[in-house]
Amino acid sequence: MTWQLFQLLVTAAGLTVFISAVSIMIALVLGTIVSVVTLSPKPAFALAGRTYISFFRGVPLLVQLLLIYNLLPVMGIDLPGIVAAIIGLSLCTAAFQAENLRGAFASLPRGLVEAAEMAGFSAAQILRRVRVPIAFRLALPALANEAIFTLRASSLVSVVGVVELTRTAQDLASSTFLPLQLFAAAGLLYLLLSWTIAALGHVMERRMRWGRV
Amino acid sequence: MKRRLFCTLTGATAVAGAMSGFSRAARAQDALTQMKANGVLRIGTETAFAPFDFIDPSGKHVGFNLDLFAALGKDLGVKVTYTLLPFEGLLPGLEARRFDLVGGPLTITKARMERYRFLPPVSEGTVALLKRRGDSSITKPADIAGKTVGAGKASAQLAQLRAFTETLPGKTSIREYVGNNEAYADLAAGRIAAVGNSFPNVNYVATQRPQVFEVVTPPFGKKTYFGYLGRKDADSAPLLDVLQAALLKLRADGRLAGLQKTWIGQSIETPEAVTAPEV
């Protein structure tokens, strides 16, 4: 295994980072919306949220990616591979993040919300200033966990024509006949990236600790 | 309740209408008009198929296909773009119109011909065996009788290898691999005695690692050919007609044979068209 091969893997890891990071961000926003909608007192909203979660959590990511990439063009919506990859990853991850947040919303201390009501906060203010920030703190370990899952799941997006880290290792393995070294190096890069996400999660946990405002 | 139902219905109708409108717009031009308008020939291919299509150790996409499509593009005055997919994604991508021609190339079989249209073959795909260098227990294909051999899962070559081993005495077992490279690795490690794959592929492996591998000649099994394929519908026919004529020109003026020599190691006799494949 040469330095040049390793550099090719690092370059490909850049694409993996880009796709994963964008998808993790979109999924956090979308997941928050979905979980708030699911907890809505209006049955139609709650049903819509639950349907979203059960679909995107229930259909394997690989199948979702193939559907987005191969079915939408038939309807005339032609998405480049990388867009299809990001959409697939974020829609799927958002369903899991929504569930993580739903758990956190459910375990919010009732007293906090009541106190905010007493202080004259509107429902929207309570959501934005009290429920969402605290739910995020409670769910942080689970959110970071799911973000690592997204990173690893990004190894599937080569099925929509995105040549990311895993696919690059496969391609190079087939022309250099060094599968062991290349896959070991790719594994190491994934490990470094997931450590980075875990470390970011810890930093955020420390900064958002209870009692610190 | 009634109002909600009404909203749902109008919404659904609007979406359906928009979809059919989109698909009409997408199909307003046939594939040839589209290629001429955009100046682009769209190819879908797989990059783990040396010597036809692969990523070299410097990270460059190279191979027989690249050179051949570059020559085709030059003759037709268009640029060539590639969508790189795993093998199993190629045919769905073709049907989704992400590209108009599948590189590969693929073994021309009866089943594939029923659904797709092949261009003239660019190489032979007859199955040959790869063995460890200096393994004197295998000097001809039939010598694998009673040993364990490997081949790629769901490949046309696996089917051929299986048919061949059934004619041999004793029990020859076949191990199936997700990719050919895993099979080559097991061969090098001594876990299997030989790997069956198309002659151009095993020959390339043997020339790349001459200290490790050797091809068992002659190839065995039915004669098969490798070709590129496109959709069978009327929209694609004019484009495939043009590509077919351009490919036959490369064949006639010797450029095809030159590429075979460069990438496969020898020029290979191929017919102008395969009408009745043996597999």
Coordinates of C-alpha atoms in Angstrom, one line a residue:
Chain A
M1 CA 0.0 0.0 0.0
T2 CA 1.6 3.2 -1.2
W3 CA 1.2 6.8 0.1
Q4 CA -0.5 7.6 -3.2
L5 CA -3.3 5.0 -2.6
F6 CA -3.8 6.3 0.9
Q7 CA -4.1 9.9 -0.4
L8 CA -6.8 8.7 -2.8
L9 CA -8.7 7.2 0.1
V10 CA -8.4 10.4 2.1
T11 CA -9.8 12.4 -0.8
A12 CA -12.7 10.0 -1.1
A13 CA -13.2 10.3 2.7
G14 CA -13.7 14.0 2.1
L15 CA -16.7 13.2 0.0
T16 CA -18.0 10.8 2.7
V17 CA -17.6 13.6 5.3
F18 CA -19.4 16.1 3.1
I19 CA -22.4 13.8 2.4
S20 CA -22.6 12.7 6.0
A21 CA -22.3 16.2 7.5
V22 CA -24.9 17.7 5.2
S23 CA -27.3 14.8 5.9
I24 CA -26.8 14.9 9.6
M25 CA -27.6 18.7 9.6
I26 CA -30.7 18.3 7.5
A27 CA -31.8 15.3 9.5
L28 CA -31.5 17.2 12.8
V29 CA -33.8 20.0 11.5
L30 CA -36.2 17.7 9.8
G31 CA -36.2 15.3 12.7
T32 CA -37.1 18.1 15.1
I33 CA -40.0 19.1 12.9
V34 CA -41.2 15.6 12.5
S35 CA -41.1 14.8 16.2
V36 CA -42.9 18.1 17.1
V37 CA -45.5 17.3 14.5
T38 CA -45.9 13.7 15.8
L39 CA -46.5 15.1 19.3
S40 CA -49.1 17.6 18.0
P41 CA -52.6 17.3 19.7
K42 CA -54.1 17.4 16.2
P43 CA -54.7 13.8 15.1
A44 CA -54.0 14.5 11.4
F45 CA -50.6 16.0 12.2
A46 CA -49.7 13.2 14.6
L47 CA -50.7 10.7 12.0
A48 CA -48.6 12.4 9.3
G49 CA -45.6 12.3 11.6
R50 CA -46.0 8.7 12.6
T51 CA -46.5 7.7 9.0
Y52 CA -43.3 9.5 8.0
I53 CA -41.3 7.7 10.8
S54 CA -42.7 4.3 10.1
F55 CA -42.0 4.5 6.4
F56 CA -38.4 5.9 6.6
R57 CA -37.6 3.7 9.6
G58 CA -39.1 0.6 8.1
V59 CA -37.8 0.6 4.6
P60 CA -34.1 -0.3 4.3
L61 CA -31.9 2.7 3.4
L62 CA -30.5 0.8 0.4
V63 CA -34.0 0.3 -1.0
Q64 CA -34.8 4.0 -0.3
L65 CA -31.7 5.1 -2.2
L66 CA -32.5 2.9 -5.2
L67 CA -36.1 4.2 -5.2
I68 CA -35.0 7.8 -5.1
Y69 CA -32.4 7.3 -7.8
N70 CA -34.3 5.0 -10.2
L71 CA -37.9 5.8 -9.6
L72 CA -38.0 9.6 -9.6
P73 CA -36.4 10.0 -13.1
V74 CA -39.3 7.9 -14.5
M75 CA -41.6 10.7 -13.1
G76 CA -39.3 13.2 -14.8
I77 CA -37.4 14.3 -11.7
D78 CA -33.8 13.9 -12.6
L79 CA -31.6 14.1 -9.5
P80 CA -27.8 13.9 -9.7
G81 CA -26.4 11.0 -7.7
I82 CA -25.0 13.1 -4.9
V83 CA -28.3 14.9 -4.3
A84 CA -30.2 11.5 -4.3
A85 CA -27.6 10.3 -1.8
I86 CA -28.1 13.2 0.5
I87 CA -31.9 13.1 0.3
G88 CA -31.9 9.4 1.0
L89 CA -29.6 9.6 3.9
S90 CA -31.2 12.6 5.5
L91 CA -34.8 11.4 5.1
C92 CA -33.9 8.1 6.7
T93 CA -31.8 9.5 9.5
A94 CA -34.5 12.2 10.3
A95 CA -36.9 9.4 11.1
F96 CA -34.5 8.0 13.7
Q97 CA -33.6 11.4 15.1
A98 CA -37.3 12.2 15.4
E99 CA -37.8 9.2 17.6
N100 CA -34.8 10.1 19.7
L101 CA -36.2 13.6 20.2
R102 CA -39.7 12.3 20.8
G103 CA -38.4 10.3 23.8
A104 CA -36.7 13.5 25.1
F105 CA -39.8 15.6 24.6
A106 CA -41.9 13.0 26.5
S107 CA -39.5 13.1 29.5
L108 CA -39.4 16.9 29.8
P109 CA -40.1 17.8 33.4
R110 CA -43.8 18.9 33.4
G111 CA -42.9 21.7 35.9
L112 CA -40.7 23.5 33.5
V113 CA -43.4 23.9 30.9
E114 CA -45.9 24.9 33.6
A115 CA -43.5 27.5 34.9
A116 CA -43.2 28.9 31.4
E117 CA -46.9 29.0 31.1
M118 CA -47.2 30.8 34.4
A119 CA -44.7 33.3 33.2
G120 CA -46.9 34.1 30.3
F121 CA -45.0 32.4 27.5
S122 CA -47.1 31.5 24.4
A123 CA -47.1 27.9 23.2
A124 CA -44.7 28.8 20.3
Q125 CA -42.4 30.5 22.8
I126 CA -42.5 27.5 25.1
L127 CA -41.6 25.3 22.2
R128 CA -38.7 27.4 21.0
R129 CA -37.3 28.6 24.3
V130 CA -38.0 25.7 26.7
R131 CA -39.0 22.4 25.1
V132 CA -36.7 22.2 22.1
P133 CA -33.5 23.3 23.9
I134 CA -34.1 21.0 26.8
A135 CA -35.1 18.1 24.6
F136 CA -31.9 18.5 22.7
R137 CA -29.8 18.3 25.9
L138 CA -31.6 15.2 27.0
A139 CA -31.4 13.5 23.6
L140 CA -27.8 14.5 22.8
P141 CA -26.1 11.1 23.4
A142 CA -28.7 9.4 21.2
L143 CA -28.4 12.2 18.5
A144 CA -24.7 11.8 18.4
N145 CA -25.1 8.0 18.2
E146 CA -27.4 8.3 15.2
A147 CA -25.0 10.8 13.6
I148 CA -22.3 8.1 13.7
F149 CA -24.7 5.7 12.2
T150 CA -25.3 8.1 9.3
L151 CA -21.6 8.3 8.7
R152 CA -21.4 4.5 8.4
A153 CA -24.5 4.3 6.4
S154 CA -23.0 6.6 3.9
S155 CA -21.0 3.6 2.6
L156 CA -24.2 2.5 0.9
V157 CA -24.5 5.5 -1.4
S158 CA -22.3 4.1 -4.1
V159 CA -25.5 2.4 -5.4
V160 CA -26.5 5.8 -6.7
G161 CA -23.2 6.5 -8.4
V162 CA -21.4 8.4 -5.7
V163 CA -17.8 7.1 -5.4
E164 CA -17.1 7.6 -1.7
L165 CA -14.7 6.0 0.6
T166 CA -15.9 2.4 0.6
R167 CA -16.4 2.3 -3.2
T168 CA -12.9 3.9 -3.8
A169 CA -11.4 1.2 -1.6
Q170 CA -13.2 -1.5 -3.7
D171 CA -12.1 0.1 -7.0
L172 CA -8.5 0.4 -5.9
A173 CA -8.5 -3.1 -4.5
S174 CA -9.6 -4.5 -7.8
S175 CA -6.8 -2.9 -9.7
T176 CA -4.0 -3.2 -7.2
F177 CA -4.9 -6.6 -5.7
L178 CA -4.4 -5.2 -2.2
P179 CA -7.9 -5.7 -0.7
L180 CA -6.7 -6.3 2.8
Q181 CA -4.6 -3.2 3.1
L182 CA -7.1 -0.9 1.4
F183 CA -10.1 -2.0 3.4
A184 CA -8.1 -1.8 6.6
A185 CA -7.1 1.7 5.8
A186 CA -10.7 2.6 4.9
G187 CA -11.8 1.1 8.2
L188 CA -9.3 3.2 10.1
L189 CA -10.5 6.4 8.3
Y190 CA -14.1 5.6 9.3
L191 CA -13.0 5.0 12.9
L192 CA -11.2 8.4 13.0
L193 CA -14.3 10.1 11.6
S194 CA -16.7 8.5 14.1
W195 CA -14.3 9.4 17.0
T196 CA -14.5 13.0 15.8
I197 CA -18.3 12.9 15.9
A198 CA -18.3 11.2 19.3
A199 CA -15.8 13.9 20.6
L200 CA -18.0 16.7 19.2
G201 CA -21.0 15.1 21.0
H202 CA -19.1 15.1 24.3
V203 CA -18.0 18.7 23.9
M204 CA -21.6 19.7 23.3
E205 CA -22.8 17.6 26.2
R206 CA -20.3 19.4 28.5
R207 CA -21.3 22.8 27.3
M208 CA -25.0 22.2 27.6
R209 CA -24.9 20.6 31.0
W210 CA -27.8 21.1 33.4
G211 CA -27.8 24.3 35.3
R212 CA -25.4 26.0 32.9
V213 CA -27.2 28.8 30.9
Chain B
M1 CA -64.5 15.7 6.8
K2 CA -65.9 16.3 3.3
R3 CA -63.6 19.3 2.9
R4 CA -60.6 17.3 3.9
L5 CA -61.4 14.6 1.4
F6 CA -61.8 17.2 -1.3
C7 CA -58.4 18.7 -0.5
T8 CA -56.8 15.3 -0.6
L9 CA -58.4 14.5 -3.9
T10 CA -57.5 17.7 -5.6
G11 CA -54.0 17.4 -4.2
A12 CA -53.6 13.9 -5.5
T13 CA -54.9 14.9 -8.9
A14 CA -52.5 17.9 -9.1
V15 CA -49.5 15.7 -8.2
A16 CA -50.5 13.0 -10.7
G17 CA -51.0 15.7 -13.4
A18 CA -47.6 17.2 -12.6
M19 CA -45.9 13.8 -12.8
S20 CA -47.4 12.9 -16.2
G21 CA -46.5 16.4 -17.4
F22 CA -42.9 15.9 -16.3
S23 CA -42.6 12.5 -17.9
R24 CA -44.0 13.8 -21.2
A25 CA -41.5 16.6 -21.2
A26 CA -38.7 14.2 -20.4
R27 CA -39.6 12.0 -23.3
A28 CA -40.4 14.6 -25.8
Q29 CA -37.0 14.0 -27.4
D30 CA -35.7 10.6 -28.5
A31 CA -32.2 9.6 -27.2
L32 CA -30.4 10.5 -30.5
T33 CA -31.9 14.0 -30.7
Q34 CA -31.0 14.5 -27.0
M35 CA -27.4 13.4 -27.6
K36 CA -27.1 15.8 -30.5
A37 CA -28.7 18.7 -28.7
N38 CA -26.5 18.3 -25.6
G39 CA -23.4 17.0 -27.4
V40 CA -23.1 14.3 -24.8
L41 CA -23.2 10.5 -25.0
R42 CA -24.2 9.2 -21.6
I43 CA -22.7 5.9 -20.5
G44 CA -23.2 3.9 -17.3
T45 CA -20.5 1.5 -16.3
E46 CA -18.8 -0.4 -13.5
T47 CA -15.3 0.3 -12.4
A48 CA -14.3 -3.0 -11.0
F49 CA -14.0 -4.8 -14.3
A50 CA -10.4 -4.7 -15.5
P51 CA -9.2 -4.5 -18.2
F52 CA -12.4 -3.1 -19.6
D53 CA -13.1 -0.5 -17.0
F54 CA -11.2 0.2 -13.8
I55 CA -9.5 2.7 -11.5
D56 CA -5.7 2.5 -11.8
P57 CA -3.5 2.8 -8.8
S58 CA -3.1 6.5 -9.5
G59 CA -6.8 7.0 -9.2
K60 CA -7.5 7.4 -12.9
H61 CA -10.5 5.9 -14.6
V62 CA -9.0 3.9 -17.5
G63 CA -9.5 0.8 -19.6
F64 CA -10.6 -0.7 -22.9
N65 CA -14.1 1.0 -22.6
L66 CA -12.6 4.5 -22.1
D67 CA -10.5 4.3 -25.2
L68 CA -13.2 2.8 -27.3
F69 CA -15.9 5.3 -26.2
A70 CA -13.4 8.1 -26.7
A71 CA -13.0 6.9 -30.3
L72 CA -16.7 6.7 -30.7
G73 CA -17.3 10.1 -29.3
K74 CA -14.6 11.6 -31.6
D75 CA -16.3 10.0 -34.7
L76 CA -19.7 11.3 -33.6
G77 CA -18.5 14.7 -32.5
V78 CA -19.9 14.3 -28.9
K79 CA -18.5 14.3 -25.4
V80 CA -18.7 11.1 -23.4
T81 CA -19.9 11.2 -19.7
Y82 CA -19.9 8.3 -17.3
T83 CA -22.1 7.3 -14.4
L84 CA -20.2 4.9 -12.2
L85 CA -22.4 2.3 -10.5
P86 CA -21.9 -1.1 -8.9
F87 CA -22.7 -3.8 -11.5
E88 CA -26.2 -4.5 -10.1
G89 CA -27.2 -0.9 -10.5
L90 CA -26.4 -0.7 -14.2
L91 CA -29.6 -2.2 -15.7
P92 CA -32.0 -0.3 -13.3
G93 CA -30.1 2.9 -14.1
L94 CA -30.5 2.3 -17.9
E95 CA -34.2 1.7 -17.5
A96 CA -34.5 4.9 -15.4
R97 CA -32.9 6.7 -18.4
R98 CA -30.0 7.9 -16.3
F99 CA -27.8 7.0 -19.3
D100 CA -28.3 5.5 -22.8
L101 CA -25.7 2.8 -23.0
V102 CA -24.3 0.3 -20.5
G103 CA -20.5 -0.2 -20.7
G104 CA -19.3 -3.2 -18.7
P105 CA -19.4 -4.9 -21.2
L106 CA -21.9 -7.7 -20.5
T107 CA -22.0 -11.3 -21.8
I108 CA -24.5 -11.5 -24.6
T109 CA -27.1 -14.0 -23.5
K110 CA -30.6 -15.0 -24.7
A111 CA -32.2 -13.7 -21.6
R112 CA -30.6 -10.3 -21.8
M113 CA -31.3 -10.0 -25.5
E114 CA -35.0 -10.5 -24.9
R115 CA -35.1 -7.3 -22.8
Y116 CA -32.2 -5.2 -24.2
R117 CA -30.6 -4.4 -27.5
F118 CA -26.9 -5.3 -27.7
L119 CA -24.4 -3.4 -29.9
P120 CA -21.9 -5.5 -32.0
P121 CA -19.7 -7.5 -29.7
V122 CA -16.3 -6.0 -28.7
S123 CA -14.7 -9.1 -27.3
E124 CA -15.1 -12.8 -26.7
G125 CA -16.3 -13.7 -23.2
T126 CA -15.7 -17.4 -23.2
V127 CA -14.8 -18.8 -19.8
A128 CA -11.2 -19.7 -19.0
L129 CA -9.6 -20.9 -15.8
L130 CA -7.0 -19.1 -13.7
K131 CA -4.6 -21.2 -11.6
R132 CA -1.6 -20.5 -9.3
R133 CA 1.6 -20.2 -11.3
G134 CA 3.4 -23.5 -11.5
D135 CA 0.5 -25.7 -10.3
S136 CA 1.4 -28.7 -12.4
S137 CA -1.7 -30.6 -11.3
I138 CA -3.8 -28.5 -13.7
T139 CA -2.6 -28.4 -17.3
K140 CA -6.0 -28.5 -19.1
P141 CA -9.5 -27.4 -17.9
A142 CA -10.7 -31.0 -17.2
D143 CA -7.9 -31.4 -14.6
I144 CA -10.0 -29.5 -12.1
A145 CA -12.1 -32.6 -11.6
G146 CA -12.5 -33.4 -7.9
K147 CA -11.0 -30.1 -6.8
T148 CA -12.6 -26.9 -5.4
V149 CA -12.9 -24.0 -7.8
G150 CA -14.4 -20.5 -7.5
A151 CA -16.4 -18.0 -9.6
G152 CA -18.4 -14.8 -9.2
K153 CA -21.9 -15.1 -7.9
A154 CA -24.8 -14.8 -10.4
S155 CA -22.4 -14.4 -13.3
A156 CA -22.9 -16.0 -16.8
Q157 CA -19.4 -17.5 -16.2
L158 CA -20.5 -19.3 -13.0
A159 CA -23.3 -21.0 -15.0
Q160 CA -20.8 -22.2 -17.6
L161 CA -18.4 -23.4 -15.0
R162 CA -21.2 -25.4 -13.3
A163 CA -22.3 -27.0 -16.6
F164 CA -18.6 -27.9 -17.3
T165 CA -17.9 -29.5 -13.9
E166 CA -21.0 -31.7 -14.2
T167 CA -19.4 -33.4 -17.2
L168 CA -16.3 -34.2 -15.2
P169 CA -15.8 -37.4 -13.2
G170 CA -15.9 -37.2 -9.4
K171 CA -17.2 -34.4 -7.3
T172 CA -15.9 -30.9 -8.2
S173 CA -17.2 -28.3 -5.8
I174 CA -17.8 -24.6 -6.7
R175 CA -17.4 -21.8 -4.3
E176 CA -19.4 -18.6 -5.2
Y177 CA -17.9 -15.2 -4.5
V178 CA -19.5 -11.8 -4.3
G179 CA -16.7 -10.3 -6.5
N180 CA -14.0 -11.9 -8.7
N181 CA -11.3 -10.2 -6.6
E182 CA -12.3 -12.2 -3.5
A183 CA -12.0 -15.4 -5.7
Y184 CA -8.6 -14.4 -6.9
A185 CA -7.5 -13.7 -3.4
D186 CA -8.6 -17.1 -2.2
L187 CA -6.8 -18.7 -5.2
A188 CA -3.6 -16.9 -4.3
A189 CA -4.0 -18.1 -0.7
G190 CA -4.5 -21.7 -1.8
R191 CA -8.1 -22.1 -0.6
I192 CA -9.3 -23.0 -4.1
A193 CA -7.5 -24.6 -7.1
A194 CA -8.8 -22.3 -9.9
V195 CA -11.1 -19.4 -10.7
G196 CA -13.4 -19.5 -13.7
N197 CA -14.0 -16.1 -15.4
S198 CA -14.1 -14.8 -19.0
F199 CA -10.8 -15.1 -20.8
P200 CA -10.1 -11.3 -21.1
N201 CA -10.5 -10.9 -17.4
V202 CA -8.3 -13.8 -16.2
N203 CA -5.7 -13.1 -18.9
Y204 CA -5.5 -9.5 -17.6
V205 CA -5.1 -10.7 -14.0
A206 CA -2.3 -13.2 -15.1
T207 CA -0.4 -10.4 -17.0
Q208 CA -0.7 -8.1 -13.9
R209 CA 0.6 -10.7 -11.5
P210 CA 2.6 -13.1 -13.5
Q211 CA 4.5 -14.5 -10.4
V212 CA 1.2 -15.5 -8.8
F213 CA -1.2 -16.5 -11.5
E214 CA -1.4 -18.4 -14.8
V215 CA -4.2 -18.9 -17.3
V216 CA -5.1 -22.5 -18.1
T217 CA -5.6 -22.7 -21.9
P218 CA -7.7 -23.3 -23.9
P219 CA -10.9 -21.6 -22.7
F220 CA -13.7 -24.1 -22.2
G221 CA -17.4 -24.0 -22.5
K222 CA -19.6 -22.4 -25.0
K223 CA -18.4 -19.5 -27.1
T224 CA -19.8 -16.2 -25.7
Y225 CA -19.3 -12.6 -26.5
F226 CA -19.1 -9.3 -24.6
G227 CA -21.2 -6.4 -25.8
Y228 CA -22.6 -3.0 -24.7
L229 CA -26.4 -2.7 -24.4
G230 CA -29.2 -0.2 -24.5
R231 CA -32.9 0.0 -24.1
K232 CA -35.1 -1.7 -26.7
D233 CA -37.8 1.0 -26.9
A234 CA -38.5 3.2 -30.0
D235 CA -37.0 6.3 -28.3
S236 CA -33.6 4.7 -28.1
A237 CA -33.6 2.9 -31.5
P238 CA -32.2 5.9 -33.6
L239 CA -29.3 6.4 -31.1
L240 CA -28.4 2.7 -31.0
D241 CA -28.5 2.6 -34.8
V242 CA -26.0 5.4 -35.0
L243 CA -23.8 3.8 -32.3
Q244 CA -24.0 0.5 -34.0
A245 CA -22.8 2.0 -37.3
A246 CA -20.0 3.8 -35.6
L247 CA -18.8 0.7 -33.7
L248 CA -18.9 -1.3 -36.9
K249 CA -16.7 1.4 -38.5
L250 CA -14.1 1.0 -35.6
R251 CA -14.2 -2.8 -36.2
A252 CA -13.7 -2.4 -40.0
D253 CA -10.8 0.1 -39.9
G254 CA -8.9 -2.0 -37.3
R255 CA -9.2 0.4 -34.4
L256 CA -11.2 -2.2 -32.4
A257 CA -8.5 -4.8 -32.9
G258 CA -5.9 -2.3 -31.8
L259 CA -7.7 -1.7 -28.6
Q260 CA -8.1 -5.4 -28.0
K261 CA -4.3 -5.8 -28.5
T262 CA -3.5 -3.0 -26.1
W263 CA -5.9 -4.0 -23.3
I264 CA -6.6 -7.8 -23.7
G265 CA -3.2 -8.7 -25.1
Q266 CA -4.3 -10.1 -28.4
S267 CA -6.8 -9.2 -31.2
I268 CA -10.0 -11.2 -30.9
E269 CA -12.2 -12.3 -33.8
T270 CA -15.7 -11.1 -33.2
P271 CA -18.8 -11.3 -35.5
E272 CA -20.6 -8.2 -36.7
A273 CA -23.6 -9.2 -34.6
V274 CA -24.6 -12.0 -32.3
T275 CA -28.1 -13.2 -33.3
A276 CA -28.3 -16.5 -31.6
P277 CA -26.2 -16.6 -28.4
E278 CA -25.3 -20.1 -27.1
V279 CA -26.2 -19.2 -23.5

